[in-house]
Coordinates of C-alpha atoms and ligand atoms in Angstrom, one line a residue:
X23 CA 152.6 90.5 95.1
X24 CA 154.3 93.2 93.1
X25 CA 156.1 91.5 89.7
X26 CA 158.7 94.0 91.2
X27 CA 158.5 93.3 94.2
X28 CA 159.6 89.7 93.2
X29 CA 163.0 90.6 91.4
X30 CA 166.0 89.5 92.4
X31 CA 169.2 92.0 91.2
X32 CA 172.1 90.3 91.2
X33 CA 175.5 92.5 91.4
X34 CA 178.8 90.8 91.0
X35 CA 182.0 92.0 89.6
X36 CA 182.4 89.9 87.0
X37 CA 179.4 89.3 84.9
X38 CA 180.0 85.6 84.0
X39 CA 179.1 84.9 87.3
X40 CA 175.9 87.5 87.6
X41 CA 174.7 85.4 84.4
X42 CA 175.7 81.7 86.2
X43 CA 173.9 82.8 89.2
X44 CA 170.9 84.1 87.4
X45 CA 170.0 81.6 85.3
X46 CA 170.3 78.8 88.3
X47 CA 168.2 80.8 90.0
X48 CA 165.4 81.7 86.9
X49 CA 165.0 77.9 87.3
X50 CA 164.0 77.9 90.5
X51 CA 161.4 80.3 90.0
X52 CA 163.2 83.8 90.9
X53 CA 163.0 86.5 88.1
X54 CA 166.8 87.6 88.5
X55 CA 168.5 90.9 87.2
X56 CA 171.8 91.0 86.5
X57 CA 173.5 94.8 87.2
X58 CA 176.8 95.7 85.6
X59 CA 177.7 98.0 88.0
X60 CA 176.6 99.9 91.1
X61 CA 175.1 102.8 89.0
X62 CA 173.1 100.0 86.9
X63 CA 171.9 98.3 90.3
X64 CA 170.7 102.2 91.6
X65 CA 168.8 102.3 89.0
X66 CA 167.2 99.0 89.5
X67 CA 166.5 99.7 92.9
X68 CA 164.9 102.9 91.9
X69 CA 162.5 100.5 89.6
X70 CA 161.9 98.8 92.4
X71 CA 163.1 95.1 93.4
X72 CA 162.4 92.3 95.7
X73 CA 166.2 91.7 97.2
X74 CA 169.4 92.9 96.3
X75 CA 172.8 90.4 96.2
X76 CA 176.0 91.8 96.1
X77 CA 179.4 89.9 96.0
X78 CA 181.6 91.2 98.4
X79 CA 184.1 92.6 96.2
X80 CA 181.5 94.5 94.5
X81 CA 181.8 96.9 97.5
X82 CA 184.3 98.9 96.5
X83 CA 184.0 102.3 98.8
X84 CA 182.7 104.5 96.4
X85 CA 180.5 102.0 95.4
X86 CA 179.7 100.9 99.1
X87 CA 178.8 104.7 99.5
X88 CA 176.5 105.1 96.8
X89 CA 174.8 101.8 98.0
X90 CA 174.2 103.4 101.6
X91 CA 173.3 106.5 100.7
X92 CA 170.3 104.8 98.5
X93 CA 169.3 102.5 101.4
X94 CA 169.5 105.4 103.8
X95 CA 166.9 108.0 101.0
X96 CA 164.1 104.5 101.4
X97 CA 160.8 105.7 101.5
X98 CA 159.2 105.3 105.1
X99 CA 157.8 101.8 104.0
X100 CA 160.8 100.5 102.5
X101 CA 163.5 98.2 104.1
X102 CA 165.4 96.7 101.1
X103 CA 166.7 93.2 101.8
X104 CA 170.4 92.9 100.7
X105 CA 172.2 89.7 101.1
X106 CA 175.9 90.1 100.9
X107 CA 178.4 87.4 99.5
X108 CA 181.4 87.2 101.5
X109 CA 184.8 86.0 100.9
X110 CA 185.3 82.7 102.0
X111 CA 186.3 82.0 105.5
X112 CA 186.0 85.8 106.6
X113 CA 182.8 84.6 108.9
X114 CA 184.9 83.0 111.0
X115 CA 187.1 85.9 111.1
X116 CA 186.5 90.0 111.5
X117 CA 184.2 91.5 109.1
X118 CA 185.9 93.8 106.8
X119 CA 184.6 97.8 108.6
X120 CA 183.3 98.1 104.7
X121 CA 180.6 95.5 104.8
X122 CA 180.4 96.5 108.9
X123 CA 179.2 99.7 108.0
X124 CA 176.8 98.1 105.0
X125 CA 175.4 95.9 107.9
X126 CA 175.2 98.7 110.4
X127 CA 173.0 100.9 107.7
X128 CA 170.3 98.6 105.7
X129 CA 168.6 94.9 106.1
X130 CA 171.8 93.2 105.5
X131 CA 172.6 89.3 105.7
X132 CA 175.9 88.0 105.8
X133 CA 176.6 84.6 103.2
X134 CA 179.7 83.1 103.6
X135 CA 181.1 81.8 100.4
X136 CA 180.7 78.7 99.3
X137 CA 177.0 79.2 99.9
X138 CA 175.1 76.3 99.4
X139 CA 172.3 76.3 96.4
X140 CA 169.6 75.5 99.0
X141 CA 170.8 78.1 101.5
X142 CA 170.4 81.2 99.0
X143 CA 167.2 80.3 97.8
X144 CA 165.8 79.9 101.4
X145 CA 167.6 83.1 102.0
X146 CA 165.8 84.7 99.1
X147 CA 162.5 83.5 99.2
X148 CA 162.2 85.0 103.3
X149 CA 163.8 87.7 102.3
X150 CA 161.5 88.4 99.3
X151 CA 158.5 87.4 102.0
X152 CA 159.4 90.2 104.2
X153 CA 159.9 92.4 100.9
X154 CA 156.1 91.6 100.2
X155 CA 155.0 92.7 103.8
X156 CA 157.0 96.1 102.7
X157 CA 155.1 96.9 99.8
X158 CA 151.7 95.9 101.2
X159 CA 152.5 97.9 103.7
X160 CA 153.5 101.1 101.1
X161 CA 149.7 100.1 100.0
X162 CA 147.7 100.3 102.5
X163 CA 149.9 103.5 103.6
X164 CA 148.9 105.0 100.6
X165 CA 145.1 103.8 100.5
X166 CA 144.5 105.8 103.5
X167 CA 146.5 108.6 102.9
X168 CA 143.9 108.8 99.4
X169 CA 140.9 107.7 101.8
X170 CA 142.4 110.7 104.4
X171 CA 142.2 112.9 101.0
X172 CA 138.8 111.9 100.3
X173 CA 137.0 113.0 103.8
X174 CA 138.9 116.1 102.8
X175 CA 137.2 116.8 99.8
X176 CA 134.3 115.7 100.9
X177 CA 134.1 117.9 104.1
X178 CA 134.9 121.0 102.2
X179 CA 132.2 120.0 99.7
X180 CA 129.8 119.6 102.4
X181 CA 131.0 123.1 103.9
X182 CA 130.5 124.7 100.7
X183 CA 127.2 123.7 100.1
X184 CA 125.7 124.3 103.6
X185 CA 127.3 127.7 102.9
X186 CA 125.4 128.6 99.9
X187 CA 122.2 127.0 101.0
X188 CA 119.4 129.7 100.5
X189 CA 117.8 128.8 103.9
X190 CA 119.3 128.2 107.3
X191 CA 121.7 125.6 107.9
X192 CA 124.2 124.7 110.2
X193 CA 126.7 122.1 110.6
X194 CA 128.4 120.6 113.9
X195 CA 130.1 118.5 115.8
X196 CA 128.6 116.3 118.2
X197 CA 130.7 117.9 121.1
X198 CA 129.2 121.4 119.9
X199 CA 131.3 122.8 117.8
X200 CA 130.1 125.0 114.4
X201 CA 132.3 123.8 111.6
X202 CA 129.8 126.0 108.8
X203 CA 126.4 128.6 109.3
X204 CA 124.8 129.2 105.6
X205 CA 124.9 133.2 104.8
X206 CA 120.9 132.8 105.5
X207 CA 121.7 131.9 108.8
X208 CA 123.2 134.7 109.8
X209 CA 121.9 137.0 107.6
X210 CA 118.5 136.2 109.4
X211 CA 119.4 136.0 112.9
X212 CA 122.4 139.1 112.3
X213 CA 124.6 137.0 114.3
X214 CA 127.4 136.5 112.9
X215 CA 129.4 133.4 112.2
X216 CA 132.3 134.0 114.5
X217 CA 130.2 135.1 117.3
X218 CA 128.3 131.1 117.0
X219 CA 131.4 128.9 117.1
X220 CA 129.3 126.8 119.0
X221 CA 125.7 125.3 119.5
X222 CA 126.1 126.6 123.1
X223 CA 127.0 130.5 122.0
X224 CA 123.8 130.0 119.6
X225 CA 121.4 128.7 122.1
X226 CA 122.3 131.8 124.6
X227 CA 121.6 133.9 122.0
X228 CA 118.4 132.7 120.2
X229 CA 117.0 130.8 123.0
X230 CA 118.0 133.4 126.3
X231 CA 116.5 132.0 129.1
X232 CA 114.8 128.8 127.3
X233 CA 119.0 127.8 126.2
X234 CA 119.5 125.1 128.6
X235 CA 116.3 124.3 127.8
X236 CA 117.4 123.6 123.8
X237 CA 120.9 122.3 124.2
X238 CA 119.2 119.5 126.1
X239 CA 116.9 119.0 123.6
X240 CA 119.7 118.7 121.0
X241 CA 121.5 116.6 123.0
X242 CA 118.2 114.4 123.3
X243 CA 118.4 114.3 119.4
X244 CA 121.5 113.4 118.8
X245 CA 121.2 110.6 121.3
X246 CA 117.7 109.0 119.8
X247 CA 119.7 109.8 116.1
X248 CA 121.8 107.6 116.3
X249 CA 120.3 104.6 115.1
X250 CA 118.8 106.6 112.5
X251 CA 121.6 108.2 110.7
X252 CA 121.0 109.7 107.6
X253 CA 117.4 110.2 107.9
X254 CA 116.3 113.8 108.7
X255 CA 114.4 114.2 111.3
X256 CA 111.7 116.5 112.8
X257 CA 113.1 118.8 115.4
X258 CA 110.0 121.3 115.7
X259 CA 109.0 124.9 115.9
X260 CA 111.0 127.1 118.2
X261 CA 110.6 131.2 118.4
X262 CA 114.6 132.6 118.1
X263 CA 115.9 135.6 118.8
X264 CA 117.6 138.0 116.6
X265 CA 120.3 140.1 116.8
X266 CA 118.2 143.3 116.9
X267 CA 116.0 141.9 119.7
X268 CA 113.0 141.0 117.4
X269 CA 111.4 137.2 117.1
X270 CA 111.9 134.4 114.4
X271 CA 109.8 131.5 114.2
X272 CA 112.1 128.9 113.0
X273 CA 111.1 125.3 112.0
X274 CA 114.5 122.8 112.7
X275 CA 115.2 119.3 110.8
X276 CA 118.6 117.5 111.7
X277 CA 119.9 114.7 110.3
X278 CA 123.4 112.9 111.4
X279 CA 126.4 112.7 108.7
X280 CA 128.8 110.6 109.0
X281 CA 132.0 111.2 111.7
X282 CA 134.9 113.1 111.1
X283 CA 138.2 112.0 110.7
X284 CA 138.2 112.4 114.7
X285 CA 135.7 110.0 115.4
X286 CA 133.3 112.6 116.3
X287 CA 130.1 112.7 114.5
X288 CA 128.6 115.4 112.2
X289 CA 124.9 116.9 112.2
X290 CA 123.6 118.9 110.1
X291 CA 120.3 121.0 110.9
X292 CA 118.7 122.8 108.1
X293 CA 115.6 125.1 109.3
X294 CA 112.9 126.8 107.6
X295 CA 111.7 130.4 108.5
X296 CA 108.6 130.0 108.9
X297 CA 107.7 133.8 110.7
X298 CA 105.6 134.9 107.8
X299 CA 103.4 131.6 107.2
X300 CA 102.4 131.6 110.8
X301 CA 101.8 135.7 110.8
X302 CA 99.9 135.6 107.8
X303 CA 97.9 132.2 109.1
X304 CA 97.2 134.1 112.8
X305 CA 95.5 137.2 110.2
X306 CA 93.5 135.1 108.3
X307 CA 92.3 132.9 111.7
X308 CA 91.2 136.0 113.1
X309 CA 89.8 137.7 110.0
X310 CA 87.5 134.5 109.7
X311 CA 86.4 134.8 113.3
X312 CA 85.7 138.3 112.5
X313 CA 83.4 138.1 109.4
X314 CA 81.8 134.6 111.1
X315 CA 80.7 136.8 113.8
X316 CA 80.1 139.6 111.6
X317 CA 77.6 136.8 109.6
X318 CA 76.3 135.5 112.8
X319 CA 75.2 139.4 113.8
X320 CA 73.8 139.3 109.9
X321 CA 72.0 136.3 110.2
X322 CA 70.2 137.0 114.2
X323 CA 69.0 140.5 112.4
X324 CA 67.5 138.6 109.3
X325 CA 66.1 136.2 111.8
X326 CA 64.3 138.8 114.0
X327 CA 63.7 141.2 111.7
X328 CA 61.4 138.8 109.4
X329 CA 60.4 137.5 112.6
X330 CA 58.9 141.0 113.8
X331 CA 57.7 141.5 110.2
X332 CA 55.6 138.5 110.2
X333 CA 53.4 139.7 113.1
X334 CA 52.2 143.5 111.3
X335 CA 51.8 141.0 108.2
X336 CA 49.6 138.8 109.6
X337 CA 47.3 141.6 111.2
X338 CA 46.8 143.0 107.8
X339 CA 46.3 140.0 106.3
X340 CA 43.8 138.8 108.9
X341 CA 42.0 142.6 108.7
X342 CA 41.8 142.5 104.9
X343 CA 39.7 138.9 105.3
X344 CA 37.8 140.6 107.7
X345 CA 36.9 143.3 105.4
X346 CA 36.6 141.1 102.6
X347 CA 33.5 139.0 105.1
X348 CA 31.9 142.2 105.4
X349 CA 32.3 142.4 109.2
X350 CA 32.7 145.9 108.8
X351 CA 29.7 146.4 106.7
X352 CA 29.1 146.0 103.0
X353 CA 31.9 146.6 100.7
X354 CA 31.8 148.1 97.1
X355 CA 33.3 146.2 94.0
X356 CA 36.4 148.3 93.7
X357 CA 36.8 148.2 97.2
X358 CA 36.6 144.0 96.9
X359 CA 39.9 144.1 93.9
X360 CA 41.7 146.6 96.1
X361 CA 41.1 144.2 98.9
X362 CA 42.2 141.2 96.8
X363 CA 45.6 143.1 96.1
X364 CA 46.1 144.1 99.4
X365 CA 45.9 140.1 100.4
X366 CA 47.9 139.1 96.8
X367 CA 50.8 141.6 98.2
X368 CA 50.7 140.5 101.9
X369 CA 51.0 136.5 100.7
X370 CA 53.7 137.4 98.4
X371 CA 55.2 139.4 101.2
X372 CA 54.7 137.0 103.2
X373 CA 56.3 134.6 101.2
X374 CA 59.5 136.2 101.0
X375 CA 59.8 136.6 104.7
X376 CA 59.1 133.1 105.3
X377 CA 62.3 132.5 103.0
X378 CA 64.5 135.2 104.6
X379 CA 63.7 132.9 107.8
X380 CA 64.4 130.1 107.0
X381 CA 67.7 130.6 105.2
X382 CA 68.5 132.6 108.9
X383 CA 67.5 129.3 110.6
X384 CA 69.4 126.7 108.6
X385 CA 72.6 128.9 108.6
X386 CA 72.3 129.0 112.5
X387 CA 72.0 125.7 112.6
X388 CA 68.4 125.8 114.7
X389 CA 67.2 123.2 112.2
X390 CA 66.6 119.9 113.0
X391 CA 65.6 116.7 110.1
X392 CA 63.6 114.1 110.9
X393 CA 65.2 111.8 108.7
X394 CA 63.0 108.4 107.3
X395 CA 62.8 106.3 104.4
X396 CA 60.3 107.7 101.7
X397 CA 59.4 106.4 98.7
X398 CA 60.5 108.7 95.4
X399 CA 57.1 108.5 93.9
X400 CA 55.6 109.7 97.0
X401 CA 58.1 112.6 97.3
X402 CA 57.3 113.6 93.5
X403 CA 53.6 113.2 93.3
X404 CA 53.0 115.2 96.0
X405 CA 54.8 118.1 94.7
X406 CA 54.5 118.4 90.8
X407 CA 50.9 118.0 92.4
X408 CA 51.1 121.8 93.5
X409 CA 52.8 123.3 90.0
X410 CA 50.5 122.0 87.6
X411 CA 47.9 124.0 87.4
X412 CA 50.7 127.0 86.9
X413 CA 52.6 124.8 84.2
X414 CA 48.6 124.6 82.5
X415 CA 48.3 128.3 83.2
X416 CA 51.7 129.0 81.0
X417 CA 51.1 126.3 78.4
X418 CA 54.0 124.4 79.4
X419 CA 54.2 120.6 78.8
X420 CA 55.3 118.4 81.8
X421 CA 56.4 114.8 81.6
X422 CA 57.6 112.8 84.8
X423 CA 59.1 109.4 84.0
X424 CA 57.7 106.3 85.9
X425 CA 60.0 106.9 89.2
X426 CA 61.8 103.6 90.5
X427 CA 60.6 101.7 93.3
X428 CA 63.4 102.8 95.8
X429 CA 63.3 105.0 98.7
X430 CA 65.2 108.1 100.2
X431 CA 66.3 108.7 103.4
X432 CA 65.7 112.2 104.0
X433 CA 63.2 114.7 106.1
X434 CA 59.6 114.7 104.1
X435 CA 58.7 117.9 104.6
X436 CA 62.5 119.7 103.9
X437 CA 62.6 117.9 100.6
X438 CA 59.1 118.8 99.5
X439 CA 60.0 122.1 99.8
X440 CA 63.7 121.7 97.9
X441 CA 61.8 119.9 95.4
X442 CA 59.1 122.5 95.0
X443 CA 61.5 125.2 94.9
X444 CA 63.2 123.7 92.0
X445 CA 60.1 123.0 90.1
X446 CA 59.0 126.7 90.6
X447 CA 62.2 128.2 89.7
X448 CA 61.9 126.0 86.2
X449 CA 58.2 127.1 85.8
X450 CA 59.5 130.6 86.7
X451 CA 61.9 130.6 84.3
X452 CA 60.7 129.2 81.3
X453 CA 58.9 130.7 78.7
X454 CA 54.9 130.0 77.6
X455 CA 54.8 127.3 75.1
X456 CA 57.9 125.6 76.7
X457 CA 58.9 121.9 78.2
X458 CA 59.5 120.8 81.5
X459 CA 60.6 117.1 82.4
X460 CA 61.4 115.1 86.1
X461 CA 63.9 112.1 85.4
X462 CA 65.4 109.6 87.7
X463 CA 68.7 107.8 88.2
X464 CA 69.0 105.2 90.8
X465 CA 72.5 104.2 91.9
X466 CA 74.3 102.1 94.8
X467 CA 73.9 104.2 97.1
X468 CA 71.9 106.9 96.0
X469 CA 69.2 108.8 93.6
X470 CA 69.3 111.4 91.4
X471 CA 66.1 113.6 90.6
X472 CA 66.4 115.6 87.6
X473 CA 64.7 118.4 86.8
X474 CA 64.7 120.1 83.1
X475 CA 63.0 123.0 81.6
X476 CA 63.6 124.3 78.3
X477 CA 64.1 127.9 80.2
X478 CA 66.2 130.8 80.1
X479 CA 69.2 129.0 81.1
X480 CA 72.3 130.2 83.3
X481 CA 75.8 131.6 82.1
X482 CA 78.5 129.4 83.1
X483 CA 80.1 132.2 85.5
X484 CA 76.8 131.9 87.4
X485 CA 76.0 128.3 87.6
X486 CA 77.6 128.3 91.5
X487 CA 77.3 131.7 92.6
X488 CA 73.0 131.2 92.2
X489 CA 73.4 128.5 95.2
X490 CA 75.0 131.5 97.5
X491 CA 72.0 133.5 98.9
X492 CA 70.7 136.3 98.0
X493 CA 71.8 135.5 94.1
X494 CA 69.9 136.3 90.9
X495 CA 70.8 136.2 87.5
X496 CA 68.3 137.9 86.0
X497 CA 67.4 141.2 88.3
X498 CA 65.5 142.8 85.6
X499 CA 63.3 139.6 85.1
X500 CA 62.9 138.4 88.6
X501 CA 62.1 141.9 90.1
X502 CA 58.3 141.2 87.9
X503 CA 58.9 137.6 88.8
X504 CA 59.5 137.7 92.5
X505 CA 61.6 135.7 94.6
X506 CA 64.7 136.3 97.1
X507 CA 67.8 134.7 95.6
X508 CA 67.3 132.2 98.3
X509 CA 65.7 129.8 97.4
X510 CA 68.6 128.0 95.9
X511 CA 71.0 128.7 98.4
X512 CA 68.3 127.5 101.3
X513 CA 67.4 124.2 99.1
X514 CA 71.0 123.1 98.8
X515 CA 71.7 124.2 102.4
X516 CA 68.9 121.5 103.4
X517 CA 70.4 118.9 100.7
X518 CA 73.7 118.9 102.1
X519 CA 72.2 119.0 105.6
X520 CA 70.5 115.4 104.5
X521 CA 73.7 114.1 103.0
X522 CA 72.5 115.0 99.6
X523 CA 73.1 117.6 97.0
X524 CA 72.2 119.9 94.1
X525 CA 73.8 120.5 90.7
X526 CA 73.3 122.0 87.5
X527 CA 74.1 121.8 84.6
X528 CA 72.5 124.6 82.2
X529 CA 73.2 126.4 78.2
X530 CA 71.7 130.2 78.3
X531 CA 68.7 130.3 76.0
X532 CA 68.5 126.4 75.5
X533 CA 67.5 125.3 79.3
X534 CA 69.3 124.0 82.9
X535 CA 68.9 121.0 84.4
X536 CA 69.1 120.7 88.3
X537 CA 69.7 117.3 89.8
X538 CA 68.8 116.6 93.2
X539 CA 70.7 114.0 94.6
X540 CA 69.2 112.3 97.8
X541 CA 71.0 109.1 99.6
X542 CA 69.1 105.7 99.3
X543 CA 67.6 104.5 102.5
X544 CA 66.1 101.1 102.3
Ligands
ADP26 P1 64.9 133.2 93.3 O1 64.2 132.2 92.5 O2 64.1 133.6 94.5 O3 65.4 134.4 92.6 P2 66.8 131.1 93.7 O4 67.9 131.0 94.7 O5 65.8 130.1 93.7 O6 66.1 132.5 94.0 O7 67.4 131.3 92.3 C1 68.5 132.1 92.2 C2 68.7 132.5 90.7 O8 69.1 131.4 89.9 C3 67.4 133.0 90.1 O9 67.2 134.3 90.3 C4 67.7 132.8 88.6 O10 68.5 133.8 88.1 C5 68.6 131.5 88.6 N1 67.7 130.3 88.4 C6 67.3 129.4 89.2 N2 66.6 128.4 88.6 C7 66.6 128.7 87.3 C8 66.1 128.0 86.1 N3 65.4 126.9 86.2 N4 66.4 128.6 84.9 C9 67.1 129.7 84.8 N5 67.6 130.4 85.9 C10 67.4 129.9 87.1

């Protein structure tokens, strides 16, 4: 309770008796006020006070005036207990209209003097109970008039900020109505916000024929929300339509705030214009389709085209052996070199068709593996078996390290020719007089083969592009030196097809190393 709330003001003409009276009554545990006069108990009443006790001839009428006109300005909360002291024997006998009017005005009680000790202070104490209930009551009045306040604020803050919000948001009651559109709402859709006072007028609007269609659906989500308040949820994709007739693909998120000081509760859905991702998505889908099928057209030309190469070849090839025999009758010695580069031409033509095939194969995906554990020594010797007499012819040294005892799961014959590709290209590439070296690496799970030359080496900037086909570095060098540009792009094609892969790592003028990496297969 108040400390106020708990005073007692005492008011009696003469003040001896004010000061009698109050100190009796300090021992009892009351915290009593003695006023002078009825100005001095005004102003005590305006301090606020538990209970007031007047003597009767205290009432004088101006002063009985000034007493009702304060008890009659209380604030809506405020009863003031006043316990009036009347003359003795009047009880029995008529009121005096003076204290009748008192009574008819405030929370008056009526002591008849002599008043017992024990009655006042029982008098008191229930009256200062009651006064308690008063002020707890001005309490909680004012705690929810500052709580009242509070939503308020709170709401207009919430308003604010949905307005300003730099995408499209709306907030609503449950029972439909628009309480705030952000400017991006509307100035996206062009509706404006007093034609969408409600979900309903937006759903004709944006949704046409498909509107009962949504407002059940938001219905829906405000039903399954509830549990879940406060946590956005998913709402989808829906196509809206615009003001001027055109389409909008919108995606919606809602999430449930709260009630309003109505009871009816508050959602909030925020969406995000998602038109020109999903254009700009559709144009890249079907430019892909596009140059796939424009590279599958590529890729059945290369195949056929090397295909119907490969016969003509052949026929010279097999008539320039036939010549060379002597079928045709004897043959002169110029006739024999120009037969021997008519053959050297049609194998290295050859060659490159067979490569241009290939690559045209694997990209279609009309090759198959016949994958089986082989040994890495058996995969090596076999093919560093076919370059060295070329390494001998260029004065290169070779060194293979002892390989480990594991095997490879992969297709023999595909990684032969990966393998023999890479070896090639570091013979190709590298210099008379320079090194050559196969390493190993066995892992977990897999094995790395590792091939380095002492070579020409590749910039950084090419080191991926010489695995796309039809790649080379050096056009100058390899137009004298042969080759496709696809030899890379075919052998890591057929790694990756075997769950393996090729790197490299390479400094122009100092060398590259390529390492094959091939899964184990025990
Ligand atoms: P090709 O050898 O038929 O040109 P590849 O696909 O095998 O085609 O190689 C592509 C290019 O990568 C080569 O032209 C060359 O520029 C570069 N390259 C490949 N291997 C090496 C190497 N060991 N050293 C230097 N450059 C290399």
């Amino acid at each position: 309770m108040e400390p106020r709330a708990r005073t007692v003001a005492l008011l009696t003409p003469t003040g001896s008796d004010g000061t009698v009276a109050s100190r009796m009554l300090d021992r009892v545990g009351f915290e009593a006020r003695v006023c002078q006069d009825m100005a001095a108990t005004v102003r005590c009443i305006a301090d606020g006070i538990g209970v007031l006790v007047v003597a009767e001839e205290a009432l004088r009428p101006a002063a009985r005036e000034a007493l009702v006109q304060v008890l009659d300005q209380q604030s809506v909360w405020s009863d003031l207990p006043v316990i009036v002291l009347l003359e003795e024997g009047e009880l029995s006998g008529a009121i005096t209209p003076g204290v009748a009017q008192l009574a008819a005005r405030g929370n008056v009680t009526l002591l008849e003097r002599p008043v017992r000790f024990a009655t006042l202070v029982t008098t008191l104490r229930s009256a200062l109970r009651a006064r308690e209930r008063q002020y707890d009551m001005r309490d909680s009045i004012a705690e929810r008039a500052a709580a009242a306040e509070e939503l308020r604020e709170s709401e207009a803050r919430l308003r604010a900020t949905v307005q300003a919000a730099p995408y499209p948001m709306m907030l609503h009651a449950e029972d439909g109505t628009v309480l705030q559109l952000s400017r991006a709402w509307s100035a996206l859709t062009g509706y404006d916000e007093d034609e969408l006072t409600t979900t309903g007028e937006w759903a004709r609007r944006a949704y046409g024929d498909d509107a009962p269609d949504a407002e059940a659906a938001m219905r829906d989500d405000l039903a399954r929300h509830e549990p879940s308040e406060g946590a956005p949820r998913a709402f989808g994709e829906r196509v809206i339509r615009t003001s001027d007739g055109s389409t909008r693909v919108w995606e919606f998120h809602s999430v449930l705030l709260g009630r309003l000081p109505d009871g009816r509760r508050l959602r909030l859905v925020a969406a995000n214009d998602v038109t020109e991702f999903r254009r700009l998505l559709q144009s890249e889908r079907t430019a892909r389709e596009e140059a796939e099928k424009a590279n599958r057209a590529k890729m059945d030309f290369l195949a056929v085209m090397s295909h119907e190469l490969r016969t003509p070849l052949n026929a010279i090839g097999g008539y320039t052996q036939l010549l060379e025999l002597g079928i045709h009758g004897p043959i002169t010695e110029p006739q024999r070199s120009a037969l021997a580069r008519i053959k050297r031409s049609e194998s290295h033509l050859l060659g490159l068709i067979e490569d241009v095939l290939n690559f045209a194969k694997i990209e279609a995906g009309r090759v198959t593996f016949d994958l089986q554990p082989v040994l890495v020594e058996e995969l090596v010797g076999e093919v560093d078996a076919l370059v060295e007499p070329q390494m001998r012819d260029k004065g290169i040294r070779y060194t293979r390290r002892a390989a480990p005892a594991v095997s490879v799961l992969v297709d023999q014959e595909k990684t032969r020719q990966v393998l023999l590709n890479l070896l090639s290209n570091a013979v190709k590439f590298t210099p008379a007089g320079g090194e050559i070296a196969i390493a190993f690496a066995a892992r977990d799970h897999d094995v790395d083969i590792s091939i380095t030359d002492t070579g020409s080496g590749i910039p950084l900037d090419k080191q991926e592009v010489i695995f796309e086909p039809f790649v080379q570095v050096q056009r100058a060098y390899t137009s004298t030196h042969g080759g496709t540009g696809l030899g890379l792009a075919i052998s890591r094609d057929l790694a990756r097809s075997m769950r393996g892969d090729i790197v490299v790592q390479s400094e122009p003028e100092h060398g590259s190393t390529f390492v094959l990496t091939l899964p184990r297969g025990e």
